[in-house]
PDB file of C-alpha atoms in Angstrom:
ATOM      1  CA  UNK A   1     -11.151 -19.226 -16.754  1.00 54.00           C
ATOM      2  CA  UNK A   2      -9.244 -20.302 -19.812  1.00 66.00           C
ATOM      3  CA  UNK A   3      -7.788 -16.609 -19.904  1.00 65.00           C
ATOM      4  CA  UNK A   4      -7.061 -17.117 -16.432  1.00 69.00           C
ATOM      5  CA  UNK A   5      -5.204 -19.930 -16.789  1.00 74.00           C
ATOM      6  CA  UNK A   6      -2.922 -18.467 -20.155  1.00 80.00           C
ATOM      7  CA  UNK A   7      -1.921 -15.448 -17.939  1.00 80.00           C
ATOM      8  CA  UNK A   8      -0.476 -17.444 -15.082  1.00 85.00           C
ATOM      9  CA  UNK A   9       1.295 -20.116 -17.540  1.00 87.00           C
ATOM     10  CA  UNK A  10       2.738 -17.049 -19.028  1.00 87.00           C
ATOM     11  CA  UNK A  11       3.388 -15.161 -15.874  1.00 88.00           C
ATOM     12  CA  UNK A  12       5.430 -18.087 -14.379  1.00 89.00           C
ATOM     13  CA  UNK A  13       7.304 -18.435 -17.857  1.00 91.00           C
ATOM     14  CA  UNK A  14       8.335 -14.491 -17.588  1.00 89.00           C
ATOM     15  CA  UNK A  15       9.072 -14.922 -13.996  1.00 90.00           C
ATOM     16  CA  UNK A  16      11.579 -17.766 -14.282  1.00 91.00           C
ATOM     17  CA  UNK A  17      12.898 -15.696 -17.491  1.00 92.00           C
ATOM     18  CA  UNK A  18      12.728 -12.074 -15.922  1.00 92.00           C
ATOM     19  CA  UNK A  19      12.926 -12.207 -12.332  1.00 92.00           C
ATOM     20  CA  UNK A  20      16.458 -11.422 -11.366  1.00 94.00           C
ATOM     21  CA  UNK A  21      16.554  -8.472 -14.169  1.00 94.00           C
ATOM     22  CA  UNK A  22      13.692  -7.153 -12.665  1.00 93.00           C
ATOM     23  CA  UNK A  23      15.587  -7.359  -9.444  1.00 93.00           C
ATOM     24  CA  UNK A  24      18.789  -6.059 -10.639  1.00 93.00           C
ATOM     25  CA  UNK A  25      16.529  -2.377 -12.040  1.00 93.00           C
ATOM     26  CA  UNK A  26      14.940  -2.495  -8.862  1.00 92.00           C
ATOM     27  CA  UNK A  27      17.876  -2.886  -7.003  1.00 92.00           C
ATOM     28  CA  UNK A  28      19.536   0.147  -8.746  1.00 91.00           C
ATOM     29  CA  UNK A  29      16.605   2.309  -7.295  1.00 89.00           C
ATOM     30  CA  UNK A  30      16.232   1.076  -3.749  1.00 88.00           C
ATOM     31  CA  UNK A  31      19.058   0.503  -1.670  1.00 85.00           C
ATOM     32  CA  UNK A  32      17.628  -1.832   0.688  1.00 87.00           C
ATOM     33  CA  UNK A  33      17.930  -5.322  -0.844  1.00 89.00           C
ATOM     34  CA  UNK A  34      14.994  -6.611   1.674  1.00 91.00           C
ATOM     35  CA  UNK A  35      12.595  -3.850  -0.087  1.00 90.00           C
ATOM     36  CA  UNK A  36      13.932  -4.301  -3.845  1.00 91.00           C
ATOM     37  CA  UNK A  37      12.880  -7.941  -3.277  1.00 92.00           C
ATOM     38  CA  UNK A  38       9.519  -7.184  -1.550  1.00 92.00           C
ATOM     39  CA  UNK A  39       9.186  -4.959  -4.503  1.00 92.00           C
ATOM     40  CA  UNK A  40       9.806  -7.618  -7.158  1.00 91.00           C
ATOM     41  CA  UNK A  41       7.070 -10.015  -5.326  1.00 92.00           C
ATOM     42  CA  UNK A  42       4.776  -7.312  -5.602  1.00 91.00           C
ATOM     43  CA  UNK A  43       5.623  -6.696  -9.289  1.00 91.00           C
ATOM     44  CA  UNK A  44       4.650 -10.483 -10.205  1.00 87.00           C
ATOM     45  CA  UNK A  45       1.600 -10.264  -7.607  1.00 88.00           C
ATOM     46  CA  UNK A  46       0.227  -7.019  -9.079  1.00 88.00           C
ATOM     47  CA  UNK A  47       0.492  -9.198 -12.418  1.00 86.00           C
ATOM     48  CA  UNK A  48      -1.346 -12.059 -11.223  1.00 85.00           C
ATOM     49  CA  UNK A  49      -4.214 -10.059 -10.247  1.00 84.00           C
ATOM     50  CA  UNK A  50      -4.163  -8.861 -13.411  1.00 81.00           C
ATOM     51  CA  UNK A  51      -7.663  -9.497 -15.391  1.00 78.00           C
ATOM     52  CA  UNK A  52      -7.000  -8.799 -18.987  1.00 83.00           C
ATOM     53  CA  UNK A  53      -5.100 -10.923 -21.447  1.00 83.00           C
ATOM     54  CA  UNK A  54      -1.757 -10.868 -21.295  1.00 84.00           C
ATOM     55  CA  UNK A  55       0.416 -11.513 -24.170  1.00 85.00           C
ATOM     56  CA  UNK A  56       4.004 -12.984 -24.615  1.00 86.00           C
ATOM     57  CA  UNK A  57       4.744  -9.790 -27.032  1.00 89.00           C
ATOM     58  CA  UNK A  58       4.072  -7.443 -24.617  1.00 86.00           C
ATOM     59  CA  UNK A  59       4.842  -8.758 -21.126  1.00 89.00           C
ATOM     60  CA  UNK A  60       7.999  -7.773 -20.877  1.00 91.00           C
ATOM     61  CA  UNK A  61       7.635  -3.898 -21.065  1.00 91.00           C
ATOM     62  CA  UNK A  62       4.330  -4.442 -19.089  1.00 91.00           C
ATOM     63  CA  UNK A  63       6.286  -6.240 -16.020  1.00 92.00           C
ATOM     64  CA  UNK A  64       8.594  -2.910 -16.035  1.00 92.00           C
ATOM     65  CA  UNK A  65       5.965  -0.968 -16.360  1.00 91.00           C
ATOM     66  CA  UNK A  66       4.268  -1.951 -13.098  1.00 92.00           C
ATOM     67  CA  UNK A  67       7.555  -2.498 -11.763  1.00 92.00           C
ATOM     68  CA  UNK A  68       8.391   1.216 -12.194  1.00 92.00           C
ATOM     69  CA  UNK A  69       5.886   1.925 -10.877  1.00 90.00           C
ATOM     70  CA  UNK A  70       5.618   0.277  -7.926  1.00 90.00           C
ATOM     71  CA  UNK A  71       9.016   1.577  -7.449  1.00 89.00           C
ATOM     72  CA  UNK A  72       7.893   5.306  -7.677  1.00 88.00           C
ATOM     73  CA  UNK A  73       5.199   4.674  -4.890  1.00 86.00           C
ATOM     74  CA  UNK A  74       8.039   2.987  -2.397  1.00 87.00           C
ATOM     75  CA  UNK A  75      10.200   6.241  -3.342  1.00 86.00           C
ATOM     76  CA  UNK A  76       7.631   8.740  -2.972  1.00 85.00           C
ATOM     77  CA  UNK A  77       6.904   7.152   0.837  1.00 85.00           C
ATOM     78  CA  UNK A  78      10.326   7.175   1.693  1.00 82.00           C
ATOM     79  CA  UNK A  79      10.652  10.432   0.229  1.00 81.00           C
ATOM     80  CA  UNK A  80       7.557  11.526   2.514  1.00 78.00           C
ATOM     81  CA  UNK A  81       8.243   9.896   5.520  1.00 77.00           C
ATOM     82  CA  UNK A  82      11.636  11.343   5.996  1.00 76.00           C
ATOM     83  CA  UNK A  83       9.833  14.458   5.335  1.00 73.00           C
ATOM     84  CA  UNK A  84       8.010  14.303   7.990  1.00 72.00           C
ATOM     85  CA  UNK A  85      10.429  12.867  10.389  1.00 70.00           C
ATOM     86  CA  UNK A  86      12.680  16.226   9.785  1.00 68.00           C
ATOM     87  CA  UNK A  87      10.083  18.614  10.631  1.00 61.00           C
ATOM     88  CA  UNK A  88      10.650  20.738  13.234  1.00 52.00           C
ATOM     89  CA  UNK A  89       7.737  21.138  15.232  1.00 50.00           C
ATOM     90  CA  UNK A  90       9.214  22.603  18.472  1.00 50.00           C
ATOM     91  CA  UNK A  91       8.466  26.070  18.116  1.00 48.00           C
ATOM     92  CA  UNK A  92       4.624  25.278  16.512  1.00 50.00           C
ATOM     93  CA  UNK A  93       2.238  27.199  18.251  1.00 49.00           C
ATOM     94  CA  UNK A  94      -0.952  25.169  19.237  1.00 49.00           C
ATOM     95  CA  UNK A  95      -4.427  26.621  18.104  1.00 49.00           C
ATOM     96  CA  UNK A  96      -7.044  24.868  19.390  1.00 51.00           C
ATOM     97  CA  UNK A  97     -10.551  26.298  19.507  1.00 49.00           C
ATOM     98  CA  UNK A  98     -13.067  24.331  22.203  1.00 54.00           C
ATOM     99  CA  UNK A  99     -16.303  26.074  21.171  1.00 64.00           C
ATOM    100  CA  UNK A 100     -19.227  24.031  21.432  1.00 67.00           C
ATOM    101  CA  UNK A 101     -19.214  24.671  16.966  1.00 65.00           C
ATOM    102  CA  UNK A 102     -15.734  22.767  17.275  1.00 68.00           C
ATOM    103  CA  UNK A 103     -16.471  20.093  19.813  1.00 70.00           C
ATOM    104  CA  UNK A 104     -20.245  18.984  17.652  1.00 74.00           C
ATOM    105  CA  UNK A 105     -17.937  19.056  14.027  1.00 72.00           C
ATOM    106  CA  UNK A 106     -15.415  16.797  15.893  1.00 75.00           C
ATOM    107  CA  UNK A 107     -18.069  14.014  17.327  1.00 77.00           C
ATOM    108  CA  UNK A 108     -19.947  14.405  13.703  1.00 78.00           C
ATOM    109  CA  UNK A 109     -16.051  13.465  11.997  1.00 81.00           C
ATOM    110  CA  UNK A 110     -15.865  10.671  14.476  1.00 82.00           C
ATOM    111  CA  UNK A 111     -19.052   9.146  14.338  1.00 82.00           C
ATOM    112  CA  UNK A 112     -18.665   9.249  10.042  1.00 81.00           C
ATOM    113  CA  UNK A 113     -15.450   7.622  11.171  1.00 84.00           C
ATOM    114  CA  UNK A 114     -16.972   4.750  13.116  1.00 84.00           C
ATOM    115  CA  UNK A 115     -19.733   4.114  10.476  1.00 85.00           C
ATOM    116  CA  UNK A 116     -16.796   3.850   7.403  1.00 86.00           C
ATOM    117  CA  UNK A 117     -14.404   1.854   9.918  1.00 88.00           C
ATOM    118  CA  UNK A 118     -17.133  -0.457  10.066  1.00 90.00           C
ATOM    119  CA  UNK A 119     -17.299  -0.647   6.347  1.00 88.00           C
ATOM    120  CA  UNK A 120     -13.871  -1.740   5.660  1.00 90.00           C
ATOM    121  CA  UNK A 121     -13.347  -5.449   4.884  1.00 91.00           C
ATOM    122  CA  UNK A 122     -12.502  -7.375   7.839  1.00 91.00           C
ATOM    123  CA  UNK A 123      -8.303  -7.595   7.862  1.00 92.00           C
ATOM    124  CA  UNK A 124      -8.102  -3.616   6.983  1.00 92.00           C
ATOM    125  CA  UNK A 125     -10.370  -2.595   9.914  1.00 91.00           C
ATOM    126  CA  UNK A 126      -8.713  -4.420  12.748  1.00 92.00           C
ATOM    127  CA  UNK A 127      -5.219  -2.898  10.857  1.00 92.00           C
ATOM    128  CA  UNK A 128      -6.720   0.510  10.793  1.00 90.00           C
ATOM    129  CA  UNK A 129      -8.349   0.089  14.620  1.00 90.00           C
ATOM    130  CA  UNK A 130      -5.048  -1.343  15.843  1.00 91.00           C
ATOM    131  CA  UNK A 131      -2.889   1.320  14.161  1.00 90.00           C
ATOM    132  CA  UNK A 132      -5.650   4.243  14.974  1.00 87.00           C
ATOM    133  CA  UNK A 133      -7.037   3.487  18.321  1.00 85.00           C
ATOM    134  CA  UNK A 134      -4.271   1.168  20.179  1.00 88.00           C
ATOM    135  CA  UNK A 135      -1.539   3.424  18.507  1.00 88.00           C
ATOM    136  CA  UNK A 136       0.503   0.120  17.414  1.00 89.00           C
ATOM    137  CA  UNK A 137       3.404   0.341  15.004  1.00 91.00           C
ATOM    138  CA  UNK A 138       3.094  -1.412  11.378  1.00 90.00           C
ATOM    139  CA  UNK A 139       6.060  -3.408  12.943  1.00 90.00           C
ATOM    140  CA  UNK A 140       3.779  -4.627  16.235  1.00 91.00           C
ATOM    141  CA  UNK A 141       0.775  -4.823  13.904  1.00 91.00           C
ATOM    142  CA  UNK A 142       2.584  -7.155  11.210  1.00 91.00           C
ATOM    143  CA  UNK A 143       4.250  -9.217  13.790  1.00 91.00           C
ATOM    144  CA  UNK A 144       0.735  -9.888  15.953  1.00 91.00           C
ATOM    145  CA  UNK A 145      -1.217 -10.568  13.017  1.00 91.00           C
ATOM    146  CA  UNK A 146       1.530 -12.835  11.513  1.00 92.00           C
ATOM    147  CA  UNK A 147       1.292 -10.899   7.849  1.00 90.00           C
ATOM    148  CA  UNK A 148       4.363  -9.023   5.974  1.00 92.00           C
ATOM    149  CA  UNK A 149       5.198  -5.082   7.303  1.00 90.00           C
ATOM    150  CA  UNK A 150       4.640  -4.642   3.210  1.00 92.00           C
ATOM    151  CA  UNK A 151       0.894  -6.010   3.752  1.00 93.00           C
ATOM    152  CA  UNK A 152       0.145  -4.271   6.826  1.00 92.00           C
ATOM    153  CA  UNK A 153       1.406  -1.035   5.312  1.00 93.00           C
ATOM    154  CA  UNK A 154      -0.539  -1.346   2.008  1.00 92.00           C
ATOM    155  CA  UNK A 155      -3.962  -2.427   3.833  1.00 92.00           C
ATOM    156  CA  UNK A 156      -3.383   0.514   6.581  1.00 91.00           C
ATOM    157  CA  UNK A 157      -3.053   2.891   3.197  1.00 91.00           C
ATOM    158  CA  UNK A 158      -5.869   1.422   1.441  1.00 92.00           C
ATOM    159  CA  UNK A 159      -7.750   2.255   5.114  1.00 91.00           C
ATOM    160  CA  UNK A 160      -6.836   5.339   5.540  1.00 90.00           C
ATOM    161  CA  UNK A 161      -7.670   6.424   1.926  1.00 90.00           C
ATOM    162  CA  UNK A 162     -11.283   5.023   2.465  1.00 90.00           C
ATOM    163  CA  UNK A 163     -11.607   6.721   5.832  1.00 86.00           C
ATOM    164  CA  UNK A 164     -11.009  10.540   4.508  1.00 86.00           C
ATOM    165  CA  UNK A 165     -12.817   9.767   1.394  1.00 85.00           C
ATOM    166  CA  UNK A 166     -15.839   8.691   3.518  1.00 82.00           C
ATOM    167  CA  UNK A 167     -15.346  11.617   5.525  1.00 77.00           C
ATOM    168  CA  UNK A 168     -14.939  14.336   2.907  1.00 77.00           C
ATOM    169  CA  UNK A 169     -17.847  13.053   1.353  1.00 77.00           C
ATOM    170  CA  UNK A 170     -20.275  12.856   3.789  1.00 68.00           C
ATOM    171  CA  UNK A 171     -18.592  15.642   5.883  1.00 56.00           C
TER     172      UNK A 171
END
């Protein structure tokens, strides 16, 4: 608790000290002045769910460490996304097989589905239901549930992620 305690007296120091550098190298790598600043927030979050001991030595480095980091994972969605947004599917052929072998393997996938959505903490399952099965938007989601896009779109990962490892695993 003590530790506890240290870390956020020291995380609060670096903030007040740090914050609008770590906004200004953010900044430089995402355009988008709303994201750079969701980015920092998530920088100083990520460090208050830190558990080790911090130290006043190395916090500094460690703050742009996760903040690089965090940057890398907004870059590598956006990176992603307008991937997929610029494929051409058009002239894809559809191959779809409706054997009885095919229809069994798809109610088995669904039903491991069901079971793991069940799993998931409350908040993530009605994200990943709404987003899944109602076919909302992170937008609709974030706005109905009153919680940040940035949430929505982290607990919809974290969802997801759980979902196809539950599947592959059992599957």
């Amino acid at each position: 608790m003590e530790n506890r305690s240290r870390n956020n007296d020291l995380i609060a120091q670096s903030y007040v000290e740090y914050y609008q550098e770590v906004l200004n190298y953010i900044s430089v790598r995402v355009t988008d002045i709303f994201d750079a600043e969701n980015i920092a927030q998530d920088v100083w979050l990520r460090l208050l769910e830190y558990d080790k001991e911090l130290s006043a030595e190395s916090i500094r480095s460690f703050i742009y460490t996760v903040a690089r980091n965090r940057v890398n994972d907004y870059l590598r969605h956006v990176y992603l996304t307008r991937a997929i947004e610029s494929t051409d599917i058009t002239g894809a052929e559809s191959v779809v097989d409706y054997t009885t072998e095919s229809s069994i393997i798809a109610r088995d996938i669904a039903r491991f589905e069901a079971k793991c959505v069940k799993a998931l903490p409350e908040r993530r399952r009605i994200i990943y239901v709404l987003a899944r099965f109602k076919e909302k938007s992170v937008d609709e989601i974030a706005l109905g549930m009153n919680l940040s896009f940035r949430t929505v779109e982290n607990q919809l990962c974290r969802a997801r992620r759980t979902v196809r490892g539950f599947i592959s695993a059992t599957a």
